[in-house]
Amino acid sequence: MLTKKESISQVIVTAAQMREIEGRIFAAGMPVPALMEKVAGLIASRIQDFSSNFEQGRQREQVRILPPFPCVGILVGPGHNGGDALVVARELHFRGYAVWVYLPFDKLKELTSQHLQYAQSIGIPCYGEIEQLPDCDVLVDGLFGFGLERTITDPIASVINQLNEWNKPIISIDLPSGLHTDTGEVLGTAIRATYTLCLGLWKQGLLQDQALDYVGKAELIDFDIPWADVQAVLEDVPKVKRITPATALSTLPLPRPPVTHKYKEGHLLLICGSRRYAGGAILTALGARGSGVGMLSIAVPESLKQLLVSHLPEALVIGCPETESGAIAQLQLPEKTELSSFSAIACGPGLTKDATSIVEEVLASDRPLVLDADGLNILAQLGTIPTLQQRPAVTVLTPHTGEFQRLFPDVADAKHDRVKAVQEAATQSGAVVLLKGARTAIANPQGSVWINPESTPALARGGSGDVLTGLLGGLLAQVANKEIPVEDIVATAAWWHGQAGILAASERTELGVDAFTLSQYLLKVIVGRS
Ligand SMILES: NC(=O)C1=CN([C@@H]2O[C@H](COP(=O)(O)OP(=O)(O)OC[C@H]3O[C@@H](n4cnc5c(N)ncnc54)[C@H](O)[C@@H]3O)[C@@H](O)[C@H]2O)[C@H](O)CC1
Ligand SMILES: [K+]
């Protein structure tokens, strides 16, 4: 059972859903000004933490140092994001900070206007021109929150660009002003935040790849939204959720039952590699080894067999007849073994496009199937995505953006809104689709989505996807007979892979995470945590 805090940290909402949830709180009797006061008080306290934590953080994260009582410039917009910012200004003022307000709008919402009046009455200086703002140590961005609906134009657009050029730490309230709350698109221009303090529930746009250059380090400010209101609003819609350590760890096949045997702990068949791409087969197999799968069989072209055996002595390596180009020509399984003997199949890395008949064969099998890399390219070429619906077992597709576009040319541009794109692809194909990226997104055919909220650019490296395919195949094989939704297992694999990259990068820098090293960090992620 997840605690309420954990459940809240999983939820991802759109602007419309947040407004509806907020509406229920107000309708139940919470006064709007009281909620703003509560939320902004929490933001002010967090900013106060930062002025000491920035210093500690310097060795750890190389963040810019702030003095204990920094001079704070507060950017105030016309709506309630601006209202929050004015309450923050007032609170910091009373806590001894030097505070200046920049407010470039004449027309303000009523509550925001009242807070402005009071801020001025207690002597907080307010300016309408950015040039009037004194040299501050940090800026707090309360220009726009989830109410931004249209493109930002001049003069505000130029001001935002100018503020970004100042290169000062910026703390954005709720989301960096200028980002679309749902898609994370930049509407004209946007604040490049150092920190984003997201209010109440995670906004979907903050977890979209295109927003990441603007979001900085993001954290949730929990202001005690009643769980019943969240459930009431999200009940009937496909859920978009953040993968958290608690959910990922809870789906791991641990602890094992005391009495078991290797086949009970999953038998994975990997089909991968070619003479040209031998390394891909090794890396996929190392990913599978990292999953802890009970039994691993690896089908490769005959000429790769000895290589694979020397790297993975525990695996059963099946050497298959090969084409002239060195691709697998035919799956030659050991006697009395059929594809249906395996708990799951993972197929694709390093195959080359000459292995078309192999992909057709595994698609025709009745086993849970992961298709990646050339497996996906062949599937796109075959044009048989519609037949995935008829497979008696689950199919998991793991494309990066390029493969995604080849597979699903009719689906709305994956660069514009990755969440919507992955949802459409899964619904259209009947497969579970994992769209790789900085924020990998996984959808099931019913439209539910998991997003992996943490990753590292260290993983942008040849072979790291192969490790994921093996890991995922191994997990799938282990839970094949358990009642765990497949998309949950796929999410766990994405999280585990991402965490291994983060851990490896923290010890070896982002340049030190080659795919082999990555596979060696998988175990370290879960030791002591599960
Ligand atoms: N979620 C909650 O429960 C709470 C949210 N709070 C804060 O309120 C904002 C949302 O406030 P809202 O007033 O609805 O919207 P904004 O502040 O984002 O701004 C809307 C404001 O801006 C005008 N506008 C929109 N687009 C543009 C544009 N391109 N150029 C100029 N002006 C534009 C629009 O007309 C409106 O007037 C949320 O993010 C939180 O920060 C509460 O304080 C606490 C509870
Ligand atoms: K903001």
Coordinates of C-alpha atoms and ligand atoms in Angstrom, one line a residue:
M1 CA 0.0 0.0 0.0
L2 CA 1.3 3.4 -0.9
T3 CA 1.2 6.2 1.6
K4 CA -0.8 9.3 0.7
K5 CA 2.4 11.2 0.1
E6 CA 3.7 8.6 -2.3
S7 CA 0.3 8.4 -4.1
I8 CA 0.4 12.2 -4.5
S9 CA 3.9 12.2 -5.8
Q10 CA 2.8 9.7 -8.6
V11 CA 0.0 11.9 -9.9
I12 CA 0.5 14.0 -13.1
V13 CA -2.2 16.4 -14.1
T14 CA -3.1 18.8 -17.0
A15 CA -4.1 22.4 -16.4
A16 CA -7.7 21.5 -16.8
Q17 CA -7.6 18.7 -14.2
M18 CA -5.7 20.9 -11.8
R19 CA -8.3 23.6 -12.2
E20 CA -11.1 21.1 -11.5
I21 CA -9.4 19.7 -8.4
E22 CA -8.8 23.3 -7.2
G23 CA -12.4 24.1 -7.9
R24 CA -13.6 21.2 -5.7
I25 CA -11.4 22.4 -2.8
F26 CA -12.9 25.9 -3.1
A27 CA -16.4 24.6 -3.5
A28 CA -15.9 22.6 -0.3
G29 CA -15.3 25.8 1.6
M30 CA -11.6 26.5 1.5
P31 CA -11.3 30.3 0.9
V32 CA -9.1 31.1 -2.2
P33 CA -7.0 33.7 -0.2
A34 CA -6.4 31.1 2.5
L35 CA -5.1 28.6 0.0
M36 CA -2.8 31.1 -1.6
E37 CA -1.5 32.1 1.8
K38 CA -0.8 28.5 2.7
V39 CA 0.9 27.6 -0.6
A40 CA 3.0 30.8 -0.8
G41 CA 4.1 30.3 2.8
L42 CA 5.4 26.9 1.9
I43 CA 7.2 28.4 -1.1
A44 CA 8.8 31.2 1.0
S45 CA 10.1 28.6 3.5
R46 CA 11.5 26.5 0.7
I47 CA 13.3 29.6 -0.7
Q48 CA 14.7 30.3 2.8
D49 CA 16.0 26.7 2.9
F50 CA 17.7 27.3 -0.5
S51 CA 19.7 30.2 0.8
S52 CA 21.5 27.9 3.2
N53 CA 21.3 24.7 1.2
F54 CA 22.7 26.3 -1.9
E55 CA 26.0 26.6 0.1
Q56 CA 26.0 23.0 1.1
G57 CA 25.0 22.0 -2.3
R58 CA 28.1 23.7 -3.9
Q59 CA 30.4 20.8 -3.4
R60 CA 27.8 18.2 -4.2
E61 CA 26.1 19.7 -7.2
Q62 CA 28.2 22.7 -8.2
V63 CA 25.2 25.0 -7.8
R64 CA 25.7 28.7 -7.5
I65 CA 26.1 30.0 -3.9
L66 CA 23.6 32.4 -2.4
P67 CA 24.3 34.5 0.7
P68 CA 22.2 33.5 3.7
F69 CA 20.0 36.5 3.2
P70 CA 20.0 37.1 -0.6
C71 CA 18.5 40.1 -2.3
V72 CA 15.5 38.7 -4.1
G73 CA 13.8 40.0 -7.2
I74 CA 10.2 38.9 -7.5
L75 CA 8.6 38.8 -10.9
V76 CA 4.8 39.2 -10.7
G77 CA 2.3 38.4 -13.3
P78 CA -1.4 39.3 -13.6
G79 CA -3.0 36.1 -12.2
H80 CA -2.8 34.0 -9.1
N81 CA 0.8 32.9 -9.9
G82 CA 1.6 36.6 -9.5
G83 CA -0.5 36.5 -6.3
D84 CA 1.6 33.7 -4.9
A85 CA 4.7 35.7 -5.8
L86 CA 3.5 38.7 -3.9
V87 CA 2.8 36.7 -0.8
V88 CA 6.3 35.2 -1.1
A89 CA 7.6 38.8 -1.4
R90 CA 5.8 39.8 1.8
E91 CA 6.9 36.8 3.8
L92 CA 10.6 37.1 2.7
H93 CA 10.4 40.8 3.5
F94 CA 9.3 40.1 7.1
R95 CA 11.9 37.4 7.4
G96 CA 14.6 39.9 6.8
Y97 CA 15.4 39.6 3.1
A98 CA 15.8 42.6 0.8
V99 CA 13.0 42.2 -1.7
W100 CA 12.1 44.0 -4.9
V101 CA 9.0 43.4 -7.1
Y102 CA 8.9 43.7 -10.8
L103 CA 5.4 44.0 -12.1
P104 CA 4.9 44.8 -15.8
F105 CA 1.0 44.5 -15.9
D106 CA -1.7 47.1 -15.2
K107 CA -4.6 44.8 -15.0
L108 CA -4.4 42.3 -12.2
K109 CA -6.8 39.7 -10.8
E110 CA -8.6 41.0 -7.7
L111 CA -6.6 39.0 -5.1
T112 CA -3.3 39.7 -6.8
S113 CA -4.1 43.4 -6.8
Q114 CA -4.9 43.3 -3.0
H115 CA -1.6 41.7 -2.3
L116 CA 0.2 44.3 -4.4
Q117 CA -1.5 47.1 -2.5
Y118 CA -0.4 45.6 0.9
A119 CA 3.1 44.9 -0.3
Q120 CA 3.5 48.5 -1.3
S121 CA 2.0 49.7 1.9
I122 CA 4.7 47.9 3.9
G123 CA 7.4 49.5 1.8
I124 CA 8.3 46.8 -0.7
P125 CA 9.6 48.6 -3.8
C126 CA 7.6 47.8 -7.0
Y127 CA 8.9 48.6 -10.5
G128 CA 7.2 48.4 -13.9
E129 CA 10.5 48.4 -15.9
I130 CA 13.0 45.6 -15.7
E131 CA 15.9 48.1 -15.8
Q132 CA 14.7 49.6 -12.5
L133 CA 15.2 46.2 -10.7
P134 CA 18.4 46.4 -8.6
D135 CA 21.1 43.7 -8.9
C136 CA 19.5 40.7 -7.1
D137 CA 21.1 37.4 -6.0
V138 CA 18.1 35.4 -7.1
L139 CA 14.8 35.9 -9.0
V140 CA 11.5 34.4 -8.1
D141 CA 9.3 33.8 -11.2
G142 CA 5.6 34.4 -10.6
L143 CA 4.8 35.7 -14.1
F144 CA 2.5 32.9 -15.3
G145 CA 1.4 29.5 -13.9
F146 CA -1.1 27.1 -15.3
G147 CA -3.3 29.9 -16.5
L148 CA -1.0 30.8 -19.4
E149 CA -3.0 30.0 -22.5
R150 CA -1.6 32.0 -25.4
T151 CA 1.8 32.9 -26.8
I152 CA 3.8 35.4 -24.8
T153 CA 4.5 38.5 -27.0
D154 CA 6.4 41.7 -26.5
P155 CA 7.1 43.5 -24.3
I156 CA 7.0 40.6 -21.9
A157 CA 8.7 38.2 -24.3
S158 CA 11.7 40.6 -24.5
V159 CA 11.8 41.0 -20.8
I160 CA 11.9 37.2 -20.3
N161 CA 14.7 36.9 -22.8
Q162 CA 16.6 39.7 -21.0
L163 CA 16.1 38.0 -17.6
N164 CA 17.4 34.7 -18.9
E165 CA 20.5 36.5 -20.1
W166 CA 21.2 37.8 -16.6
N167 CA 22.3 34.3 -15.8
K168 CA 21.0 34.5 -12.2
P169 CA 19.4 31.7 -10.3
I170 CA 15.7 31.7 -11.0
I171 CA 13.1 29.9 -8.8
S172 CA 9.9 29.4 -10.8
I173 CA 6.6 29.1 -9.0
D174 CA 4.5 26.2 -10.2
L175 CA 6.2 26.1 -13.6
P176 CA 8.6 28.2 -15.6
S177 CA 6.6 31.1 -17.1
G178 CA 6.1 30.5 -20.8
L179 CA 5.8 26.7 -20.7
H180 CA 2.6 25.1 -21.8
T181 CA 1.3 23.3 -18.7
D182 CA 0.4 20.1 -20.6
T183 CA 2.8 19.7 -23.5
G184 CA 5.8 21.6 -22.0
E185 CA 6.1 23.6 -25.3
V186 CA 7.6 27.0 -25.1
L187 CA 4.8 29.5 -25.9
G188 CA 6.9 32.2 -27.6
T189 CA 9.6 32.3 -24.9
A190 CA 10.0 31.0 -21.4
I191 CA 11.9 31.6 -18.2
R192 CA 14.9 29.2 -17.8
A193 CA 14.6 28.2 -14.2
T194 CA 17.2 26.9 -11.9
Y195 CA 14.6 25.4 -9.7
T196 CA 10.9 24.8 -10.2
L197 CA 8.6 24.5 -7.2
C198 CA 5.6 22.7 -8.6
L199 CA 2.5 23.3 -6.5
G200 CA 0.3 20.5 -5.2
L201 CA 0.4 18.0 -8.1
W202 CA 3.0 17.4 -10.9
K203 CA 2.0 19.3 -14.1
Q204 CA 2.4 17.1 -17.2
G205 CA 4.4 19.7 -19.1
L206 CA 7.3 19.5 -16.5
L207 CA 7.8 15.8 -17.5
Q208 CA 8.0 16.4 -21.3
D209 CA 11.4 16.3 -22.9
Q210 CA 11.0 19.7 -24.6
A211 CA 10.5 21.4 -21.2
L212 CA 13.7 20.1 -19.6
D213 CA 16.0 22.9 -20.7
Y214 CA 13.7 25.3 -18.8
V215 CA 12.6 23.4 -15.7
G216 CA 16.0 23.0 -13.9
K217 CA 15.7 21.0 -10.7
A218 CA 12.0 20.4 -10.0
E219 CA 10.3 19.5 -6.8
L220 CA 6.8 19.2 -5.5
I221 CA 5.4 21.5 -2.9
D222 CA 2.7 19.4 -1.2
F223 CA -0.1 21.5 0.1
D224 CA -2.4 18.8 1.4
I225 CA -4.8 18.4 -1.5
P226 CA -7.5 16.0 -0.3
W227 CA -6.9 12.6 -2.0
A228 CA -10.7 12.2 -2.5
D229 CA -10.6 15.3 -4.8
V230 CA -7.8 14.0 -6.8
Q231 CA -9.5 10.6 -7.2
A232 CA -12.9 12.2 -8.1
V233 CA -11.3 14.2 -11.0
L234 CA -9.0 11.5 -12.3
E235 CA -11.3 8.5 -11.8
D236 CA -12.6 8.0 -15.3
V237 CA -9.7 9.2 -17.4
P238 CA -6.6 7.3 -18.4
K239 CA -4.0 8.1 -15.8
V240 CA -0.7 9.6 -16.4
K241 CA 1.6 8.8 -13.6
R242 CA 5.2 9.3 -12.4
I243 CA 7.3 6.3 -11.7
T244 CA 8.5 6.4 -8.1
P245 CA 11.1 4.2 -6.4
A246 CA 8.2 2.8 -4.3
T247 CA 6.2 1.6 -7.2
A248 CA 9.2 0.3 -9.2
L249 CA 10.7 -1.6 -6.3
S250 CA 7.3 -3.1 -5.4
T251 CA 7.1 -4.9 -8.8
L252 CA 10.5 -6.5 -8.6
P253 CA 10.3 -10.3 -8.4
L254 CA 11.7 -10.2 -4.9
P255 CA 11.8 -12.0 -2.5
R256 CA 11.9 -15.3 -4.4
P257 CA 9.9 -18.1 -2.9
P258 CA 12.2 -20.4 -0.8
V259 CA 11.4 -23.4 -2.9
T260 CA 11.7 -22.7 -6.6
H261 CA 13.8 -23.6 -9.7
K262 CA 15.4 -21.8 -12.6
Y263 CA 12.5 -22.2 -15.0
K264 CA 10.0 -21.0 -12.4
E265 CA 12.1 -17.8 -12.2
G266 CA 11.5 -17.1 -15.9
H267 CA 13.1 -18.4 -19.1
L268 CA 14.0 -15.6 -21.5
L269 CA 14.8 -16.1 -25.1
L270 CA 17.0 -13.3 -26.5
I271 CA 17.2 -13.1 -30.3
C272 CA 19.9 -10.6 -31.3
G273 CA 23.1 -9.9 -33.0
S274 CA 24.7 -10.3 -36.4
R275 CA 28.3 -10.6 -37.6
R276 CA 28.2 -6.8 -38.0
Y277 CA 26.7 -6.1 -34.6
A278 CA 28.1 -8.7 -32.2
G279 CA 28.4 -6.2 -29.3
G280 CA 24.7 -5.5 -29.3
A281 CA 24.1 -9.2 -28.5
I282 CA 26.5 -9.1 -25.5
L283 CA 25.0 -5.9 -24.1
T284 CA 21.4 -7.2 -24.4
A285 CA 22.5 -10.4 -22.7
L286 CA 24.2 -8.5 -19.9
G287 CA 21.0 -6.4 -19.4
A288 CA 19.1 -9.7 -19.1
R289 CA 21.7 -11.1 -16.6
G290 CA 21.2 -7.9 -14.5
S291 CA 17.4 -8.7 -14.3
G292 CA 18.1 -11.9 -12.3
V293 CA 16.1 -14.0 -14.8
G294 CA 16.2 -17.7 -13.9
M295 CA 17.3 -19.0 -17.3
L296 CA 18.7 -17.2 -20.3
S297 CA 18.8 -18.6 -23.8
I298 CA 20.4 -16.5 -26.5
A299 CA 19.9 -17.1 -30.2
V300 CA 22.7 -15.6 -32.3
P301 CA 24.2 -16.3 -35.7
E302 CA 26.5 -19.4 -35.4
S303 CA 29.6 -17.4 -35.9
L304 CA 28.9 -15.4 -32.7
K305 CA 28.3 -18.4 -30.5
Q306 CA 31.7 -18.7 -28.9
L307 CA 31.9 -15.0 -28.3
L308 CA 28.6 -15.1 -26.4
V309 CA 29.6 -18.2 -24.4
S310 CA 32.8 -16.6 -23.3
H311 CA 31.0 -13.5 -22.0
L312 CA 27.9 -15.3 -20.5
P313 CA 29.0 -18.7 -19.3
E314 CA 25.6 -19.2 -17.5
A315 CA 23.5 -18.7 -20.7
L316 CA 22.4 -21.3 -23.2
V317 CA 23.7 -19.9 -26.4
I318 CA 22.0 -21.2 -29.6
G319 CA 24.0 -20.8 -32.7
C320 CA 21.7 -20.3 -35.7
P321 CA 22.3 -20.7 -39.5
E322 CA 23.2 -17.3 -40.9
T323 CA 22.7 -15.4 -44.1
E324 CA 25.7 -14.4 -46.3
S325 CA 25.6 -11.0 -44.6
G326 CA 26.0 -12.7 -41.2
A327 CA 22.4 -12.2 -39.9
I328 CA 20.3 -15.0 -38.4
A329 CA 18.7 -16.8 -41.3
Q330 CA 16.7 -19.3 -39.3
L331 CA 15.8 -19.9 -35.7
Q332 CA 17.2 -23.3 -34.9
L333 CA 16.1 -24.1 -31.4
P334 CA 17.4 -27.1 -29.5
E335 CA 15.4 -30.4 -29.8
K336 CA 12.0 -30.5 -28.0
T337 CA 12.2 -26.7 -27.6
E338 CA 9.6 -24.4 -29.3
L339 CA 9.0 -20.7 -28.9
S340 CA 6.2 -21.5 -26.6
S341 CA 8.7 -23.1 -24.2
F342 CA 9.9 -19.7 -23.1
S343 CA 8.4 -17.4 -20.6
A344 CA 9.1 -14.3 -22.8
I345 CA 11.1 -13.4 -25.9
A346 CA 13.1 -10.2 -26.5
C347 CA 14.2 -9.6 -30.1
G348 CA 15.9 -7.0 -32.1
P349 CA 19.3 -5.5 -31.1
G350 CA 21.9 -5.9 -33.8
L351 CA 19.8 -8.2 -36.0
T352 CA 20.1 -6.1 -39.2
K353 CA 17.2 -5.9 -41.6
D354 CA 18.2 -9.3 -43.1
A355 CA 16.5 -11.1 -40.2
T356 CA 13.0 -10.3 -41.4
S357 CA 11.7 -13.9 -41.3
I358 CA 12.8 -14.2 -37.6
V359 CA 10.8 -11.2 -36.6
E360 CA 7.8 -12.7 -38.5
E361 CA 8.2 -15.9 -36.6
V362 CA 8.4 -14.4 -33.1
L363 CA 5.4 -12.2 -34.0
A364 CA 3.4 -15.3 -34.8
S365 CA 4.4 -16.9 -31.4
D366 CA 2.1 -16.9 -28.4
R367 CA 4.7 -15.5 -26.0
P368 CA 5.1 -12.1 -24.4
L369 CA 7.4 -10.3 -26.8
V370 CA 9.7 -7.3 -26.6
L371 CA 10.7 -5.8 -29.9
D372 CA 13.5 -3.2 -30.1
A373 CA 16.0 -1.7 -32.7
D374 CA 16.0 -3.7 -35.9
G375 CA 13.0 -5.7 -34.6
L376 CA 11.1 -2.4 -34.8
N377 CA 12.6 -1.4 -38.2
I378 CA 11.5 -4.8 -39.6
L379 CA 8.1 -4.4 -38.0
A380 CA 7.7 -1.0 -39.6
Q381 CA 8.7 -2.5 -43.0
L382 CA 6.4 -5.4 -42.7
G383 CA 3.5 -3.0 -42.1
T384 CA 2.0 -5.6 -39.7
I385 CA 1.4 -3.4 -36.7
P386 CA -2.4 -3.8 -36.9
T387 CA -1.9 -7.6 -36.4
L388 CA -0.4 -7.0 -33.0
Q389 CA -3.9 -6.7 -31.7
Q390 CA -4.5 -10.4 -32.5
R391 CA -1.4 -11.7 -30.7
P392 CA -2.5 -13.9 -27.8
A393 CA 0.2 -12.4 -25.6
V394 CA 1.5 -8.9 -24.9
T395 CA 3.8 -7.1 -27.3
V396 CA 6.1 -4.4 -26.0
L397 CA 7.7 -2.0 -28.5
T398 CA 10.6 0.2 -27.3
P399 CA 11.3 2.8 -29.9
H400 CA 13.4 6.0 -29.7
T401 CA 11.9 9.0 -31.4
G402 CA 13.2 8.1 -34.9
E403 CA 12.0 4.5 -34.7
F404 CA 8.7 5.8 -33.3
Q405 CA 8.1 8.0 -36.3
R406 CA 8.9 5.2 -38.7
L407 CA 6.5 2.9 -36.8
F408 CA 3.7 5.3 -36.3
P409 CA 3.8 7.9 -39.1
D410 CA 0.1 8.8 -38.5
V411 CA 0.5 9.6 -34.9
A412 CA 0.8 13.2 -34.0
D413 CA 4.4 14.5 -33.9
A414 CA 6.1 12.9 -30.9
K415 CA 8.2 16.0 -30.5
H416 CA 5.2 18.1 -29.9
D417 CA 3.5 16.1 -27.2
R418 CA 5.2 12.8 -26.3
V419 CA 2.5 11.8 -23.8
K420 CA -0.3 12.1 -26.3
A421 CA 1.9 10.4 -29.0
V422 CA 2.7 7.4 -26.9
Q423 CA -0.9 7.1 -25.8
E424 CA -2.1 7.1 -29.4
A425 CA 0.5 4.6 -30.5
A426 CA -0.4 2.2 -27.8
T427 CA -4.1 2.5 -28.5
Q428 CA -3.6 2.2 -32.2
S429 CA -1.3 -0.9 -32.0
G430 CA -2.7 -2.7 -29.0
A431 CA 0.9 -3.0 -27.8
V432 CA 2.6 -1.5 -24.7
V433 CA 4.8 1.2 -26.1
L434 CA 7.9 2.6 -24.4
L435 CA 9.0 5.9 -26.1
K436 CA 12.6 6.5 -25.1
G437 CA 13.8 9.9 -24.2
A438 CA 15.1 12.1 -21.4
R439 CA 11.7 11.4 -19.8
T440 CA 10.8 8.0 -21.1
A441 CA 7.0 7.5 -21.4
I442 CA 5.2 4.1 -21.4
A443 CA 1.6 3.6 -22.5
N444 CA -0.8 0.7 -22.5
P445 CA -3.5 0.2 -25.1
Q446 CA -6.1 1.7 -22.7
G447 CA -4.2 5.0 -22.7
S448 CA -2.6 4.8 -19.2
V449 CA 0.9 6.3 -19.1
W450 CA 3.9 6.0 -16.9
I451 CA 6.6 8.6 -17.1
N452 CA 10.1 8.1 -15.7
P453 CA 10.9 11.4 -14.0
E454 CA 14.6 10.9 -13.6
S455 CA 17.3 10.0 -16.0
T456 CA 20.7 11.2 -17.2
P457 CA 22.2 12.3 -20.5
A458 CA 25.0 9.8 -19.7
L459 CA 22.6 7.2 -21.2
A460 CA 22.7 8.9 -24.6
R461 CA 25.3 6.4 -25.7
G462 CA 25.4 3.5 -28.1
G463 CA 24.4 0.2 -26.5
S464 CA 22.5 1.6 -23.5
G465 CA 19.2 0.7 -25.3
D466 CA 20.4 -2.9 -25.7
V467 CA 20.9 -3.1 -22.0
L468 CA 17.3 -1.9 -21.4
T469 CA 15.9 -4.5 -23.9
G470 CA 17.6 -7.4 -22.0
L471 CA 16.6 -6.0 -18.6
L472 CA 13.0 -5.6 -19.7
G473 CA 12.9 -9.1 -21.3
G474 CA 14.3 -10.6 -18.2
L475 CA 11.8 -8.9 -15.9
L476 CA 8.9 -9.8 -18.2
A477 CA 10.0 -13.5 -18.2
Q478 CA 10.1 -13.5 -14.4
V479 CA 6.6 -12.1 -13.9
A480 CA 5.0 -13.8 -16.8
N481 CA 2.7 -15.8 -14.6
K482 CA 2.1 -13.2 -12.0
E483 CA -0.8 -10.8 -12.0
I484 CA 1.3 -7.7 -12.6
P485 CA 0.2 -5.3 -15.3
V486 CA 2.8 -5.5 -18.1
E487 CA 3.1 -1.7 -18.3
D488 CA 4.1 -1.6 -14.6
I489 CA 7.0 -4.0 -15.3
V490 CA 8.0 -2.0 -18.4
A491 CA 8.0 1.1 -16.1
T492 CA 10.1 -0.7 -13.5
A493 CA 12.7 -1.6 -16.2
A494 CA 12.8 2.0 -17.4
W495 CA 13.3 3.3 -13.9
W496 CA 15.9 0.7 -13.0
H497 CA 17.9 1.4 -16.2
G498 CA 17.7 5.2 -15.5
Q499 CA 18.8 4.8 -11.9
A500 CA 21.7 2.7 -12.9
G501 CA 22.8 5.5 -15.3
I502 CA 22.4 8.1 -12.6
L503 CA 24.4 6.1 -10.1
A504 CA 27.1 5.3 -12.6
A505 CA 27.3 9.0 -13.7
S506 CA 27.5 10.2 -10.1
E507 CA 30.6 8.0 -9.5
R508 CA 32.2 8.2 -13.0
T509 CA 30.8 11.4 -14.6
E510 CA 28.4 11.5 -17.5
L511 CA 31.3 10.5 -19.8
G512 CA 32.0 7.3 -17.9
V513 CA 28.8 5.4 -18.5
D514 CA 29.5 3.1 -21.5
A515 CA 26.8 0.5 -21.9
F516 CA 28.9 -2.3 -20.4
T517 CA 29.6 -0.2 -17.3
L518 CA 25.9 0.6 -17.2
S519 CA 25.0 -3.1 -17.0
Q520 CA 27.4 -3.5 -14.1
Y521 CA 25.5 -0.8 -12.1
L522 CA 22.1 -2.5 -12.4
L523 CA 22.6 -4.5 -9.2
K524 CA 23.9 -1.6 -7.2
V525 CA 20.5 0.2 -7.7
I526 CA 18.5 -2.4 -5.8
V527 CA 21.0 -3.7 -3.2
G528 CA 19.7 -2.6 0.2
R529 CA 16.5 -1.1 -1.2
S530 CA 14.2 -4.0 -1.9
Ligands
LIG1 N1 -3.5 25.0 -8.2 C1 -3.9 25.5 -7.1 O1 -4.6 24.9 -6.4 C2 -3.4 26.8 -6.7 C3 -2.9 27.7 -7.6 N2 -2.4 28.9 -7.3 C4 -1.6 29.6 -8.3 O2 -2.4 30.1 -9.3 C5 -1.8 29.8 -10.6 C6 -2.9 29.8 -11.6 O3 -3.5 31.1 -11.5 P1 -4.3 31.8 -12.7 O4 -4.7 33.1 -12.2 O5 -5.4 30.9 -13.1 O6 -3.3 31.8 -13.9 P2 -1.9 32.5 -14.1 O7 -1.4 33.2 -12.8 O8 -1.0 31.5 -14.7 O9 -2.1 33.7 -15.1 C7 -3.3 33.9 -15.8 C8 -3.3 35.4 -16.2 O10 -2.5 35.7 -17.2 C9 -3.2 36.2 -18.3 N3 -2.5 35.6 -19.5 C10 -2.5 34.4 -20.0 N4 -1.7 34.2 -21.0 C11 -1.1 35.5 -21.2 C12 -0.2 36.0 -22.2 N5 0.4 35.2 -23.1 N6 0.2 37.2 -22.1 C13 -0.3 38.0 -21.1 N7 -1.2 37.6 -20.2 C14 -1.6 36.4 -20.3 C15 -4.6 35.7 -18.2 O11 -5.5 36.5 -18.8 C16 -4.7 35.7 -16.6 O12 -5.0 37.0 -16.2 C17 -1.1 28.6 -10.4 O13 -0.1 28.4 -11.4 C18 -0.5 28.8 -9.0 O14 0.7 29.5 -9.0 C19 -2.8 29.4 -6.0 O15 -2.2 30.5 -5.6 C20 -2.7 28.3 -5.0 C21 -3.6 27.2 -5.3
K2 K 5.8 30.8 -12.9

